[in-house]
Amino acid sequence: MDLDEAATELYALPPEEFVPRRKELVAQARADRDRDLVRDLGALRRPTRTAWLVNLLSRHDQPGLEALFALGEELLAAQHRRSGADLRRLSGERRRQVDSLARQAVRLGAEQGYRATDGAAAELVQTLQAALGDPAVADLVRRGRLSQAASYAGFGPGDLTAALAGSPPSDAPGPADQGQAEG
């Protein structure tokens, strides 16, 4: 077994089964005298419940996640074009997709015997939104290898929240119009 196979197996397990199975895999790697694998397996962190829910989602609805990531690319393109109307429209779609995926993850957890708390559901939404703004988080989500909930502060070049906050509605007067209306 290599690290990729082991990680795939481990992150598919419920959190309470992660550590015992990791110990078994470490013992197997030790018996095989694979020091690098022993070290790398030991570095894998048990997922929080929220991360586990996102990992479940990754295993059950990769097309839904890819649609969300494609929407994120559309949002970024709209931001670069400075298209407030597109940003508002796509932002609404982002909310719908994130909410739908989060509900699906909660259902998948319930099927596995875990009833998500309101806090876990909120972290799900936050993590999915973080995956839109942070390529490293998106990669972990795609691969189902998340170990903890994620958040995105939005201070990078892809800060969609700031772009939305700074874009006036299409029917709002611009600065030049406001100056004329006041004069």
mmCIF file of C-alpha atoms in Angstrom:
data_model
loop_
_atom_site.group_PDB
_atom_site.id
_atom_site.type_symbol
_atom_site.label_atom_id
_atom_site.label_comp_id
_atom_site.label_asym_id
_atom_site.label_seq_id
_atom_site.Cartn_x
_atom_site.Cartn_y
_atom_site.Cartn_z
ATOM 1 C CA MET A 1 0.000 0.000 0.000
ATOM 2 C CA ASP A 2 1.275 3.479 -0.824
ATOM 3 C CA LEU A 3 0.488 6.759 0.909
ATOM 4 C CA ASP A 4 -2.159 7.799 -1.616
ATOM 5 C CA GLU A 5 -4.098 4.536 -1.216
ATOM 6 C CA ALA A 6 -3.802 4.714 2.563
ATOM 7 C CA ALA A 7 -4.978 8.334 2.705
ATOM 8 C CA THR A 8 -7.923 7.555 0.438
ATOM 9 C CA GLU A 9 -8.949 4.716 2.740
ATOM 10 C CA LEU A 10 -8.414 6.655 5.964
ATOM 11 C CA TYR A 11 -10.292 9.797 4.944
ATOM 12 C CA ALA A 12 -13.263 7.705 3.836
ATOM 13 C CA LEU A 13 -13.652 6.354 7.379
ATOM 14 C CA PRO A 14 -15.721 7.953 10.146
ATOM 15 C CA PRO A 15 -13.424 9.982 12.420
ATOM 16 C CA GLU A 16 -13.631 7.481 15.290
ATOM 17 C CA GLU A 17 -12.246 4.734 13.027
ATOM 18 C CA PHE A 18 -9.415 6.854 11.611
ATOM 19 C CA VAL A 19 -6.792 6.520 14.356
ATOM 20 C CA PRO A 20 -7.179 2.760 14.948
ATOM 21 C CA ARG A 21 -6.924 2.068 11.208
ATOM 22 C CA ARG A 22 -3.965 4.445 10.844
ATOM 23 C CA LYS A 23 -2.189 2.511 13.633
ATOM 24 C CA GLU A 24 -2.784 -0.722 11.721
ATOM 25 C CA LEU A 25 -1.399 0.796 8.529
ATOM 26 C CA VAL A 26 1.635 2.187 10.379
ATOM 27 C CA ALA A 27 2.291 -1.257 11.882
ATOM 28 C CA GLN A 28 2.052 -2.786 8.410
ATOM 29 C CA ALA A 29 4.466 -0.198 6.983
ATOM 30 C CA ARG A 30 6.849 -0.836 9.896
ATOM 31 C CA ALA A 31 6.724 -4.573 9.201
ATOM 32 C CA ASP A 32 7.540 -3.761 5.564
ATOM 33 C CA ARG A 33 10.415 -1.559 6.805
ATOM 34 C CA ASP A 34 9.063 1.440 4.901
ATOM 35 C CA ARG A 35 10.221 4.280 7.159
ATOM 36 C CA ASP A 36 8.999 7.004 4.821
ATOM 37 C CA LEU A 37 5.494 5.553 4.750
ATOM 38 C CA VAL A 38 5.503 5.161 8.550
ATOM 39 C CA ARG A 39 6.411 8.845 8.890
ATOM 40 C CA ASP A 40 3.915 10.014 6.254
ATOM 41 C CA LEU A 41 1.063 7.937 7.688
ATOM 42 C CA GLY A 42 1.783 9.282 11.148
ATOM 43 C CA ALA A 43 1.503 12.817 9.778
ATOM 44 C CA LEU A 44 -2.073 12.271 8.522
ATOM 45 C CA ARG A 45 -4.513 13.984 10.869
ATOM 46 C CA ARG A 46 -7.863 12.603 11.920
ATOM 47 C CA PRO A 47 -10.644 14.629 10.299
ATOM 48 C CA THR A 48 -13.051 16.673 12.342
ATOM 49 C CA ARG A 49 -16.715 15.808 11.877
ATOM 50 C CA THR A 50 -17.184 18.730 9.501
ATOM 51 C CA ALA A 51 -14.169 17.723 7.421
ATOM 52 C CA TRP A 52 -15.462 14.156 7.331
ATOM 53 C CA LEU A 53 -18.812 15.419 6.002
ATOM 54 C CA VAL A 54 -17.031 17.337 3.237
ATOM 55 C CA ASN A 55 -14.961 14.226 2.442
ATOM 56 C CA LEU A 56 -18.191 12.186 2.221
ATOM 57 C CA LEU A 57 -19.585 14.764 -0.159
ATOM 58 C CA SER A 58 -16.462 14.503 -2.297
ATOM 59 C CA ARG A 59 -16.907 10.756 -2.587
ATOM 60 C CA HIS A 60 -20.620 10.969 -3.396
ATOM 61 C CA ASP A 61 -21.031 14.095 -5.520
ATOM 62 C CA GLN A 62 -17.878 14.995 -7.392
ATOM 63 C CA PRO A 63 -19.965 16.480 -10.255
ATOM 64 C CA GLY A 64 -21.743 18.806 -7.815
ATOM 65 C CA LEU A 65 -18.440 19.997 -6.396
ATOM 66 C CA GLU A 66 -16.967 20.486 -9.861
ATOM 67 C CA ALA A 67 -20.024 22.566 -10.810
ATOM 68 C CA LEU A 68 -19.377 24.711 -7.725
ATOM 69 C CA PHE A 69 -15.707 25.151 -8.643
ATOM 70 C CA ALA A 70 -16.668 26.069 -12.220
ATOM 71 C CA LEU A 71 -19.030 28.669 -10.804
ATOM 72 C CA GLY A 72 -16.137 30.004 -8.728
ATOM 73 C CA GLU A 73 -14.141 30.478 -11.927
ATOM 74 C CA GLU A 74 -17.079 32.349 -13.469
ATOM 75 C CA LEU A 75 -17.234 34.582 -10.393
ATOM 76 C CA LEU A 76 -13.533 35.325 -10.681
ATOM 77 C CA ALA A 77 -13.901 36.168 -14.380
ATOM 78 C CA ALA A 78 -16.835 38.468 -13.592
ATOM 79 C CA GLN A 79 -14.727 40.146 -10.926
ATOM 80 C CA HIS A 80 -11.921 40.765 -13.406
ATOM 81 C CA ARG A 81 -14.445 42.229 -15.843
ATOM 82 C CA ARG A 82 -15.833 44.340 -12.980
ATOM 83 C CA SER A 83 -19.306 43.200 -13.891
ATOM 84 C CA GLY A 84 -21.487 43.967 -10.894
ATOM 85 C CA ALA A 85 -24.592 42.484 -12.512
ATOM 86 C CA ASP A 86 -22.809 39.193 -13.257
ATOM 87 C CA LEU A 87 -21.273 39.131 -9.787
ATOM 88 C CA ARG A 88 -24.673 39.526 -8.132
ATOM 89 C CA ARG A 89 -26.276 36.871 -10.342
ATOM 90 C CA LEU A 90 -23.430 34.400 -9.899
ATOM 91 C CA SER A 91 -23.226 35.122 -6.176
ATOM 92 C CA GLY A 92 -26.857 34.102 -5.794
ATOM 93 C CA GLU A 93 -26.153 30.900 -7.692
ATOM 94 C CA ARG A 94 -23.107 30.284 -5.485
ATOM 95 C CA ARG A 95 -25.263 30.562 -2.366
ATOM 96 C CA ARG A 96 -27.804 28.114 -3.808
ATOM 97 C CA GLN A 97 -25.133 25.598 -4.797
ATOM 98 C CA VAL A 98 -23.230 25.853 -1.504
ATOM 99 C CA ASP A 99 -26.442 25.470 0.511
ATOM 100 C CA SER A 100 -27.540 22.490 -1.576
ATOM 101 C CA LEU A 101 -24.164 20.766 -1.237
ATOM 102 C CA ALA A 102 -24.076 21.431 2.513
ATOM 103 C CA ARG A 103 -27.565 19.938 2.932
ATOM 104 C CA GLN A 104 -26.466 16.924 0.921
ATOM 105 C CA ALA A 105 -23.389 16.454 3.136
ATOM 106 C CA VAL A 106 -25.589 16.617 6.241
ATOM 107 C CA ARG A 107 -27.866 13.941 4.709
ATOM 108 C CA LEU A 108 -24.871 11.744 3.885
ATOM 109 C CA GLY A 109 -23.669 12.060 7.475
ATOM 110 C CA ALA A 110 -27.125 11.154 8.768
ATOM 111 C CA GLU A 111 -27.060 8.031 6.592
ATOM 112 C CA GLN A 112 -23.830 7.111 8.389
ATOM 113 C CA GLY A 113 -25.402 7.701 11.814
ATOM 114 C CA TYR A 114 -24.118 11.234 12.472
ATOM 115 C CA ARG A 115 -26.563 14.033 13.107
ATOM 116 C CA ALA A 116 -24.802 17.277 12.245
ATOM 117 C CA THR A 117 -25.147 20.166 14.655
ATOM 118 C CA ASP A 118 -26.040 23.655 13.461
ATOM 119 C CA GLY A 119 -22.397 24.595 14.028
ATOM 120 C CA ALA A 120 -21.184 21.749 11.822
ATOM 121 C CA ALA A 121 -23.649 22.780 9.102
ATOM 122 C CA ALA A 122 -22.360 26.359 9.280
ATOM 123 C CA GLU A 123 -18.763 25.107 9.071
ATOM 124 C CA LEU A 124 -19.733 23.053 6.008
ATOM 125 C CA VAL A 125 -20.955 26.182 4.248
ATOM 126 C CA GLN A 126 -17.858 28.102 5.308
ATOM 127 C CA THR A 127 -15.555 25.314 4.113
ATOM 128 C CA LEU A 128 -17.239 25.051 0.719
ATOM 129 C CA GLN A 129 -16.962 28.814 0.306
ATOM 130 C CA ALA A 130 -13.303 28.663 1.334
ATOM 131 C CA ALA A 131 -12.714 26.059 -1.381
ATOM 132 C CA LEU A 132 -13.866 28.647 -3.918
ATOM 133 C CA GLY A 133 -11.271 31.175 -2.772
ATOM 134 C CA ASP A 134 -8.338 28.948 -1.857
ATOM 135 C CA PRO A 135 -6.933 26.485 -4.408
ATOM 136 C CA ALA A 136 -5.255 24.404 -1.679
ATOM 137 C CA VAL A 137 -8.572 23.905 0.114
ATOM 138 C CA ALA A 138 -10.275 23.149 -3.212
ATOM 139 C CA ASP A 139 -7.686 20.443 -3.894
ATOM 140 C CA LEU A 140 -8.273 18.800 -0.500
ATOM 141 C CA VAL A 141 -12.034 18.968 -1.006
ATOM 142 C CA ARG A 142 -11.793 17.451 -4.508
ATOM 143 C CA ARG A 143 -9.633 14.605 -3.240
ATOM 144 C CA GLY A 144 -11.690 14.046 -0.077
ATOM 145 C CA ARG A 145 -8.642 14.646 2.129
ATOM 146 C CA LEU A 146 -9.793 17.472 4.362
ATOM 147 C CA SER A 147 -8.810 17.137 8.023
ATOM 148 C CA GLN A 148 -10.496 20.256 9.411
ATOM 149 C CA ALA A 149 -13.025 22.891 8.477
ATOM 150 C CA ALA A 150 -11.624 25.790 6.490
ATOM 151 C CA SER A 151 -12.382 29.460 6.149
ATOM 152 C CA TYR A 152 -11.286 32.102 3.692
ATOM 153 C CA ALA A 153 -10.521 35.604 4.885
ATOM 154 C CA GLY A 154 -10.717 36.994 1.369
ATOM 155 C CA PHE A 155 -7.620 39.137 1.338
ATOM 156 C CA GLY A 156 -6.134 37.669 -1.834
ATOM 157 C CA PRO A 157 -6.563 38.672 -5.467
ATOM 158 C CA GLY A 158 -9.670 36.490 -5.801
ATOM 159 C CA ASP A 159 -11.597 38.280 -3.055
ATOM 160 C CA LEU A 160 -15.114 37.986 -4.427
ATOM 161 C CA THR A 161 -16.757 39.304 -1.290
ATOM 162 C CA ALA A 162 -14.999 42.650 -1.585
ATOM 163 C CA ALA A 163 -15.859 42.822 -5.260
ATOM 164 C CA LEU A 164 -19.531 42.249 -4.498
ATOM 165 C CA ALA A 165 -19.543 44.780 -1.696
ATOM 166 C CA GLY A 166 -17.907 47.364 -3.928
ATOM 167 C CA SER A 167 -20.125 46.948 -6.968
ATOM 168 C CA PRO A 168 -23.138 49.254 -7.117
ATOM 169 C CA PRO A 169 -26.434 47.878 -8.400
ATOM 170 C CA SER A 170 -26.729 48.324 -12.155
ATOM 171 C CA ASP A 171 -29.506 50.899 -11.729
ATOM 172 C CA ALA A 172 -27.682 52.893 -9.033
ATOM 173 C CA PRO A 173 -26.207 56.217 -10.078
ATOM 174 C CA GLY A 174 -22.432 56.266 -10.480
ATOM 175 C CA PRO A 175 -20.212 58.876 -8.809
ATOM 176 C CA ALA A 176 -20.527 61.271 -11.751
ATOM 177 C CA ASP A 177 -24.329 60.944 -11.714
ATOM 178 C CA GLN A 178 -24.436 61.576 -7.969
ATOM 179 C CA GLY A 179 -22.384 64.737 -8.351
ATOM 180 C CA GLN A 180 -24.754 66.028 -11.055
ATOM 181 C CA ALA A 181 -27.824 65.206 -8.993
ATOM 182 C CA GLU A 182 -26.451 67.130 -6.023
ATOM 183 C CA GLY A 183 -25.381 70.181 -8.064
#
